[in-house]
Structure formats: structure tokens, C-alpha cells
């Protein structure tokens, strides 16, 4: 039977609201999920909240189960962890991750959910989408044993990349951020930390995730000759300028984009989106990832909290949403 659920909608740029929505009974090949937790993808979702998605990117920026259109009204989000209440017997009662917006209950195709491994606590699993982005980035970057690497920008994505790089043998990994409080998170992840002016140079690879012009410029400065900046930031409707004169050409520097919307060409022949997400969930068995969750609220508080996140008055990395009956 159908039921009434509650969903977070962006009613207009800068104004979120909770709406009642009707959830249909699942048909064959579908599951109904009761949400336990969801995560706010801080960079992308606050940009959406402000109405900052360029018109040229409205189609490519659509989330898998988005309703409405940019700039608003729109139901947006993609970091949901829940429990299967109806569906195939093999999934009943299982904890699953789904790329679904913030909503108390929802019905999706069976293939849209990924079972969370028993080794991963449900609250930590909200990071799966961010770690999946980091996995794809490292498939693109292809770091080598012994590389000197900087990750510029200690947000959710940058910290996830740094956490994975900490496992690579023989690499020098430094997390670079203008906020000195990120040093504690870097320590929890097992990597070094530096303020931008103190960062170690001569890097073979710099992963940039600060979404700032200054961060991207500093990333170029940290490279050794013929080094590569892998650009993970998305600037929405903002323009950035770069010093592509000076020694950029003589040093044969490279700026390369990476985006989770498609599987890295380096793995596309043998890995699907499902494979990539399953790998991300397996990697979340590492307790160090808990350091990336720095705030929490209940679902009913989300309209007010999202406004504060967008304004920058709530600091930190991943903000986790707890559903009322958890």
C-alpha cells in the first residue's frame, strides 16, 4: 500500500522546506526503503541551495532521483542510507545505500540500492558517494609508488582522497588547507598537514579540491616539472583565472579534470558504476573515515541547517541527517 513520507525540497533559492509526498507501493523489481541517515554533500548541495547551478549545466547536474528543475523548486540530494522494508526476500531488513534525496521513505528499483557491508556502520555509510568520487579521482590520477603528493582543499572530497592515498606505499601525502583546524582531521586520517604557505613543493601530483582560485593557483606552484594537477573542484557559475603564462609552458605542467559522473577511462572497460560504489562502501570499513562527519541534525531541522551550511555559519565537513525514528 502507498504511504505518506516527508521530503526536503528547495522551494526557492535560499529557502528549504519539508513537504509531504506520496510513496507508492513497490512493484516487482522495486524496494521500499525507510531512511536511517542521509548526508549533505556540502559543496554541491549548498551551491544548489543558493541557486548557483549554471543553466548550461542543468541537465548534467541532475541527481539520479531528483524531482523538479534547477534553480527551484527541486528535490535534490544523493547520500541516503536506509533499511529495506518491502522488496525481494534477499534484501528485506538489509541496510542499503542509495543515491536518493533527503526523504523519510522512498521506492526505487532494486538495482538502485547497494547493500552496506556488515563491516561498515550505517551512520558512516553516508560517506559512500564522496568516497566513490575519491576512488574515481585516483583511477584518473594513477599515483605511483613513491610519489610526492599534495591534496589542496580539506573538504569532504579532499579528505577522502587523502585518506585513500594514505594507504599507498612509499608516498608522501600532505593535506593543504587554509583552515588550521583541518590539521586534526589530517592526523586522524594518517596524513601530514600544512597551511598553503608552508606546503612542501616538488610534487609529482596535486589533487585540487578547494573550489577556490587561490587553491588552484597554489596547486600549480607546488608541482615539480611535468607534474599534474587533478582538478576535482566544481565552480558552478563562478569564473576562475589562472597564471598560465610565467613558467607554465616551459615546465610542461598539466591541469586535468576529473568528475564522478562517468567512470574513469582508466577503468571503464572493466568496472561499472555499481562496481565503483561497492568498492567505496568496502573501503569505508576503515574507522578513520568517521573524522569526516563533523555535524549532525534531525531531519526536521534540515531547512534551517541547510541555510546555515550555505551561509558558512556551520563549519566542518560532512553534515549527517538523522531520521526521527532512528
Coordinates of C-alpha atoms in Angstrom, one line a residue:
X1 CA 0.0 0.0 0.0
X2 CA 1.1 3.6 -0.5
X3 CA 2.1 5.8 2.3
X4 CA 2.9 9.4 3.1
X5 CA 6.5 10.4 3.6
X6 CA 8.3 13.7 4.2
X7 CA 10.9 15.1 1.8
X8 CA 13.3 18.1 1.8
X9 CA 12.7 20.5 -1.1
X10 CA 14.3 23.6 -2.2
X11 CA 11.2 25.8 -2.6
X12 CA 13.2 28.8 -4.0
X13 CA 16.9 29.7 -3.9
X14 CA 17.9 30.0 -0.3
X15 CA 14.7 28.6 1.1
X16 CA 14.3 24.9 2.0
X17 CA 11.1 23.3 3.3
X18 CA 9.7 19.9 4.3
X19 CA 6.9 18.6 2.1
X20 CA 4.6 15.6 2.4
X21 CA 4.9 13.3 -0.5
X22 CA 3.1 10.1 -1.5
X23 CA 5.2 7.0 -1.8
X24 CA 3.6 4.2 -3.9
X25 CA 3.6 0.6 -3.0
X26 CA 6.6 -1.2 -4.6
X27 CA 6.1 -3.2 -7.7
X28 CA 8.0 -6.3 -8.8
X29 CA 11.7 -5.4 -9.1
X30 CA 11.4 -2.5 -6.6
X31 CA 12.2 -1.9 -2.9
X32 CA 10.7 0.4 -0.4
X33 CA 13.4 1.9 1.9
X34 CA 13.0 3.6 5.3
X35 CA 15.7 6.2 5.6
X36 CA 18.0 6.0 8.6
X37 CA 20.6 8.6 7.7
X38 CA 21.5 10.9 4.9
X39 CA 24.5 13.1 4.3
X40 CA 24.7 16.7 2.9
X41 CA 27.2 16.8 0.1
X42 CA 28.3 20.2 1.3
X43 CA 29.9 21.8 -1.8
X44 CA 27.3 20.7 -4.4
X45 CA 24.2 20.9 -2.2
X46 CA 24.9 24.3 -0.8
X47 CA 25.6 25.5 -4.4
X48 CA 22.2 24.1 -5.4
X49 CA 20.7 25.7 -2.3
X50 CA 22.0 29.1 -3.4
X51 CA 20.7 28.7 -6.9
X52 CA 24.2 28.6 -8.3
X53 CA 23.9 25.9 -11.0
X54 CA 24.6 27.4 -14.4
X55 CA 21.8 27.0 -16.9
X56 CA 24.2 25.2 -19.2
X57 CA 24.7 22.5 -16.6
X58 CA 21.1 21.9 -15.6
X59 CA 20.9 18.6 -17.4
X60 CA 24.3 17.2 -16.4
X61 CA 23.9 18.2 -12.7
X62 CA 20.6 16.3 -12.3
X63 CA 20.8 13.8 -9.4
X64 CA 19.6 10.2 -10.1
X65 CA 16.2 10.6 -8.3
X66 CA 15.9 14.4 -8.5
X67 CA 12.4 15.9 -8.8
X68 CA 11.8 19.4 -10.1
X69 CA 14.3 21.5 -12.0
X70 CA 17.0 24.0 -11.3
X71 CA 17.1 26.5 -9.8
X72 CA 13.9 25.6 -7.9
X73 CA 11.6 24.1 -6.8
X74 CA 13.8 21.0 -6.7
X75 CA 14.3 17.9 -4.5
X76 CA 18.0 17.2 -4.6
X77 CA 20.5 15.0 -2.8
X78 CA 22.2 11.7 -3.2
X79 CA 23.6 10.3 0.0
X80 CA 20.9 8.2 1.7
X81 CA 21.3 5.1 3.9
X82 CA 18.2 3.2 4.9
X83 CA 16.6 -0.2 5.7
X84 CA 14.6 -2.2 3.1
X85 CA 11.1 -2.6 4.4
X86 CA 9.5 -4.2 1.3
X87 CA 11.0 -6.0 -1.7
X88 CA 12.8 -9.2 -2.5
X89 CA 13.4 -11.5 0.4
X90 CA 17.1 -11.3 0.0
X91 CA 17.0 -7.6 0.7
X92 CA 14.4 -7.4 3.5
X93 CA 15.8 -5.8 6.6
X94 CA 19.2 -5.1 4.9
X95 CA 20.9 -1.7 5.3
X96 CA 21.4 -0.2 1.9
X97 CA 22.9 2.9 0.3
X98 CA 21.0 4.8 -2.4
X99 CA 21.6 8.0 -4.4
X100 CA 18.4 9.4 -3.2
X101 CA 17.5 12.9 -1.9
X102 CA 16.6 13.6 1.8
X103 CA 13.3 11.8 2.3
X104 CA 11.9 9.6 5.1
X105 CA 10.7 6.7 2.8
X106 CA 11.1 6.0 -0.9
X107 CA 10.6 3.4 -3.6
X108 CA 13.4 2.7 -6.1
X109 CA 14.4 -0.2 -8.5
X110 CA 16.3 -3.0 -6.8
X111 CA 19.4 -2.1 -8.8
X112 CA 19.4 1.4 -7.4
X113 CA 20.4 0.2 -3.9
X114 CA 23.7 -1.2 -2.7
X115 CA 23.9 -3.4 0.4
X116 CA 26.1 -1.8 3.1
X117 CA 28.7 -4.4 4.2
X118 CA 28.4 -5.7 7.7
X119 CA 31.9 -4.2 8.4
X120 CA 30.6 -0.6 7.8
X121 CA 28.3 1.1 10.4
X122 CA 25.2 2.6 8.9
X123 CA 26.0 6.2 10.1
X124 CA 29.4 6.1 8.3
X125 CA 27.9 4.8 5.1
X126 CA 26.5 8.2 4.2
X127 CA 30.1 8.9 3.0
X128 CA 29.9 6.3 0.2
X129 CA 29.1 8.8 -2.5
X130 CA 32.1 11.0 -1.5
X131 CA 34.5 8.1 -1.2
X132 CA 33.2 6.9 -4.7
X133 CA 34.3 10.3 -6.0
X134 CA 37.7 9.8 -4.4
X135 CA 38.1 6.4 -5.9
X136 CA 37.3 7.7 -9.4
X137 CA 39.8 10.5 -8.9
X138 CA 42.6 8.2 -8.1
X139 CA 41.7 6.0 -11.0
X140 CA 42.2 9.2 -13.1
X141 CA 45.3 10.3 -11.3
X142 CA 47.0 6.9 -11.2
X143 CA 49.5 7.7 -8.5
X144 CA 52.7 5.7 -8.4
X145 CA 54.7 4.2 -5.5
X146 CA 57.0 6.9 -4.0
X147 CA 55.1 9.8 -5.5
X148 CA 55.1 13.2 -3.7
X149 CA 51.5 14.3 -3.5
X150 CA 49.6 17.2 -2.1
X151 CA 45.8 17.4 -1.7
X152 CA 44.8 21.1 -1.7
X153 CA 41.4 21.6 0.0
X154 CA 40.5 19.7 3.1
X155 CA 36.7 19.4 2.4
X156 CA 34.8 16.1 2.2
X157 CA 36.3 15.1 -1.2
X158 CA 39.8 16.3 -0.5
X159 CA 39.9 14.4 2.8
X160 CA 38.5 11.3 1.3
X161 CA 41.3 11.4 -1.4
X162 CA 43.9 11.9 1.3
X163 CA 42.5 9.0 3.3
X164 CA 42.9 6.7 0.4
X165 CA 46.3 8.0 -0.6
X166 CA 47.5 7.3 3.0
X167 CA 47.3 3.6 2.1
X168 CA 49.6 3.9 -0.9
X169 CA 53.1 2.5 -0.2
X170 CA 56.0 4.9 -0.1
X171 CA 54.1 8.1 -1.0
X172 CA 54.5 11.5 0.7
X173 CA 51.0 12.8 1.2
X174 CA 50.2 16.3 2.6
X175 CA 46.7 17.7 3.1
X176 CA 46.9 21.5 2.4
X177 CA 44.2 23.8 3.7
X178 CA 43.9 27.4 4.9
X179 CA 41.9 26.3 8.0
X180 CA 44.4 25.2 10.7
X181 CA 41.6 23.1 12.3
X182 CA 41.9 20.6 9.4
X183 CA 45.2 19.5 11.0
X184 CA 43.3 17.4 13.5
X185 CA 41.4 15.7 10.7
X186 CA 44.6 15.1 8.7
X187 CA 46.1 13.5 11.8
X188 CA 43.1 11.2 12.2
X189 CA 43.4 10.2 8.5
X190 CA 47.1 9.4 8.9
X191 CA 48.5 12.2 6.6
X192 CA 50.6 15.3 7.1
X193 CA 49.0 18.8 7.2
X194 CA 50.2 22.2 6.0
X195 CA 48.9 25.7 5.6
X196 CA 49.1 26.8 1.9
X197 CA 52.3 28.9 2.5
X198 CA 54.0 26.1 4.3
X199 CA 53.2 23.2 1.9
X200 CA 56.0 21.1 0.5
X201 CA 56.7 21.6 -3.2
X202 CA 58.2 19.5 -6.0
X203 CA 55.0 17.4 -6.1
X204 CA 54.5 14.8 -8.8
X205 CA 50.8 15.1 -8.3
X206 CA 48.5 17.7 -6.7
X207 CA 44.8 16.9 -6.2
X208 CA 42.9 20.2 -6.0
X209 CA 39.6 20.2 -4.2
X210 CA 39.3 23.6 -2.6
X211 CA 37.0 25.2 -5.2
X212 CA 38.9 28.4 -5.0
X213 CA 41.0 30.3 -7.5
X214 CA 43.8 30.7 -4.9
X215 CA 43.8 27.0 -4.2
X216 CA 44.2 26.1 -7.9
X217 CA 47.0 28.7 -8.3
X218 CA 48.8 27.3 -5.3
X219 CA 48.4 23.7 -6.7
X220 CA 50.3 24.7 -9.8
X221 CA 53.0 26.3 -7.7
X222 CA 53.5 23.0 -5.7
X223 CA 54.2 20.9 -8.8
X224 CA 57.6 19.6 -10.0
X225 CA 58.4 20.0 -13.7
X226 CA 55.9 18.0 -15.8
X227 CA 53.7 17.4 -12.8
X228 CA 49.9 17.2 -12.9
X229 CA 47.1 19.0 -11.1
X230 CA 44.0 16.8 -11.0
X231 CA 41.1 19.3 -10.7
X232 CA 38.2 18.0 -8.6
X233 CA 36.5 21.3 -7.8
X234 CA 33.3 22.4 -9.5
X235 CA 32.8 26.1 -9.6
X236 CA 29.2 26.3 -10.7
X237 CA 28.6 29.7 -12.2
X238 CA 31.9 31.2 -11.0
X239 CA 34.8 32.0 -13.3
X240 CA 38.4 31.5 -12.2
X241 CA 41.7 32.8 -13.7
X242 CA 45.0 31.0 -13.7
X243 CA 48.6 32.0 -14.2
X244 CA 49.1 30.1 -17.5
X245 CA 51.9 32.4 -18.5
X246 CA 55.1 32.6 -16.5
X247 CA 56.7 29.1 -16.4
X248 CA 53.5 27.1 -17.0
X249 CA 54.6 26.0 -20.6
X250 CA 58.3 25.8 -20.0
X251 CA 57.8 23.5 -17.1
X252 CA 55.2 21.5 -19.1
X253 CA 52.6 21.4 -16.3
X254 CA 49.3 19.7 -16.7
X255 CA 45.8 20.5 -15.4
X256 CA 43.4 17.6 -15.8
X257 CA 39.7 17.4 -14.9
X258 CA 38.1 14.6 -13.0
X259 CA 34.4 14.1 -12.4
X260 CA 32.4 11.3 -10.8
X261 CA 29.6 11.5 -13.4
X262 CA 31.4 8.9 -15.6
X263 CA 33.7 6.0 -14.7
X264 CA 37.3 6.9 -15.2
X265 CA 38.6 5.9 -18.7
X266 CA 41.3 4.0 -17.0
X267 CA 38.8 1.5 -15.6
X268 CA 35.8 1.9 -17.8
X269 CA 36.4 -1.3 -19.8
X270 CA 36.1 -3.5 -16.7
X271 CA 34.2 -1.6 -14.0
X272 CA 30.6 -0.4 -13.8
X273 CA 29.1 2.4 -11.7
X274 CA 27.8 -0.4 -9.3
X275 CA 31.3 -1.9 -9.0
X276 CA 32.7 1.5 -8.1
X277 CA 30.1 2.2 -5.5
X278 CA 30.5 -1.2 -3.9
X279 CA 34.3 -0.6 -3.7
X280 CA 33.7 2.7 -2.0
X281 CA 31.5 1.0 0.6
X282 CA 34.1 -1.7 1.3
X283 CA 36.7 1.0 1.8
X284 CA 34.5 2.6 4.5
X285 CA 35.3 -0.2 6.8
X286 CA 38.2 2.0 7.9
X287 CA 37.2 3.8 11.1
X288 CA 39.4 6.8 10.2
X289 CA 36.6 8.0 7.9
X290 CA 34.5 8.9 11.0
X291 CA 36.6 12.0 11.2
X292 CA 34.8 13.4 8.1
X293 CA 31.4 13.6 9.9
X294 CA 31.6 16.8 11.8
X295 CA 28.0 17.7 12.4
X296 CA 24.5 16.2 12.8
X297 CA 20.9 17.2 12.9
X298 CA 17.5 15.5 12.8
X299 CA 15.6 15.6 9.5
X300 CA 13.0 18.2 10.6
X301 CA 15.8 20.7 11.2
X302 CA 17.2 20.4 7.7
X303 CA 15.7 23.6 6.2
X304 CA 17.3 25.8 8.8
X305 CA 20.5 23.8 8.9
X306 CA 20.9 23.9 5.1
X307 CA 20.6 27.7 5.1
X308 CA 23.4 27.8 7.8
X309 CA 25.6 25.4 5.8
X310 CA 25.2 27.5 2.7
X311 CA 26.0 30.7 4.6
X312 CA 29.1 29.1 6.2
X313 CA 27.9 29.6 9.8
X314 CA 28.1 25.9 10.4
X315 CA 31.7 24.9 9.8
X316 CA 33.1 21.4 9.2
X317 CA 32.8 18.7 6.6
X318 CA 30.0 16.2 6.2
X319 CA 26.8 17.0 7.9
X320 CA 24.8 13.9 8.8
X321 CA 21.0 13.9 8.9
X322 CA 19.3 11.5 11.4
X323 CA 15.7 10.5 10.7
X324 CA 13.3 10.9 13.6
X325 CA 12.7 7.2 14.3
X326 CA 16.3 6.1 14.4

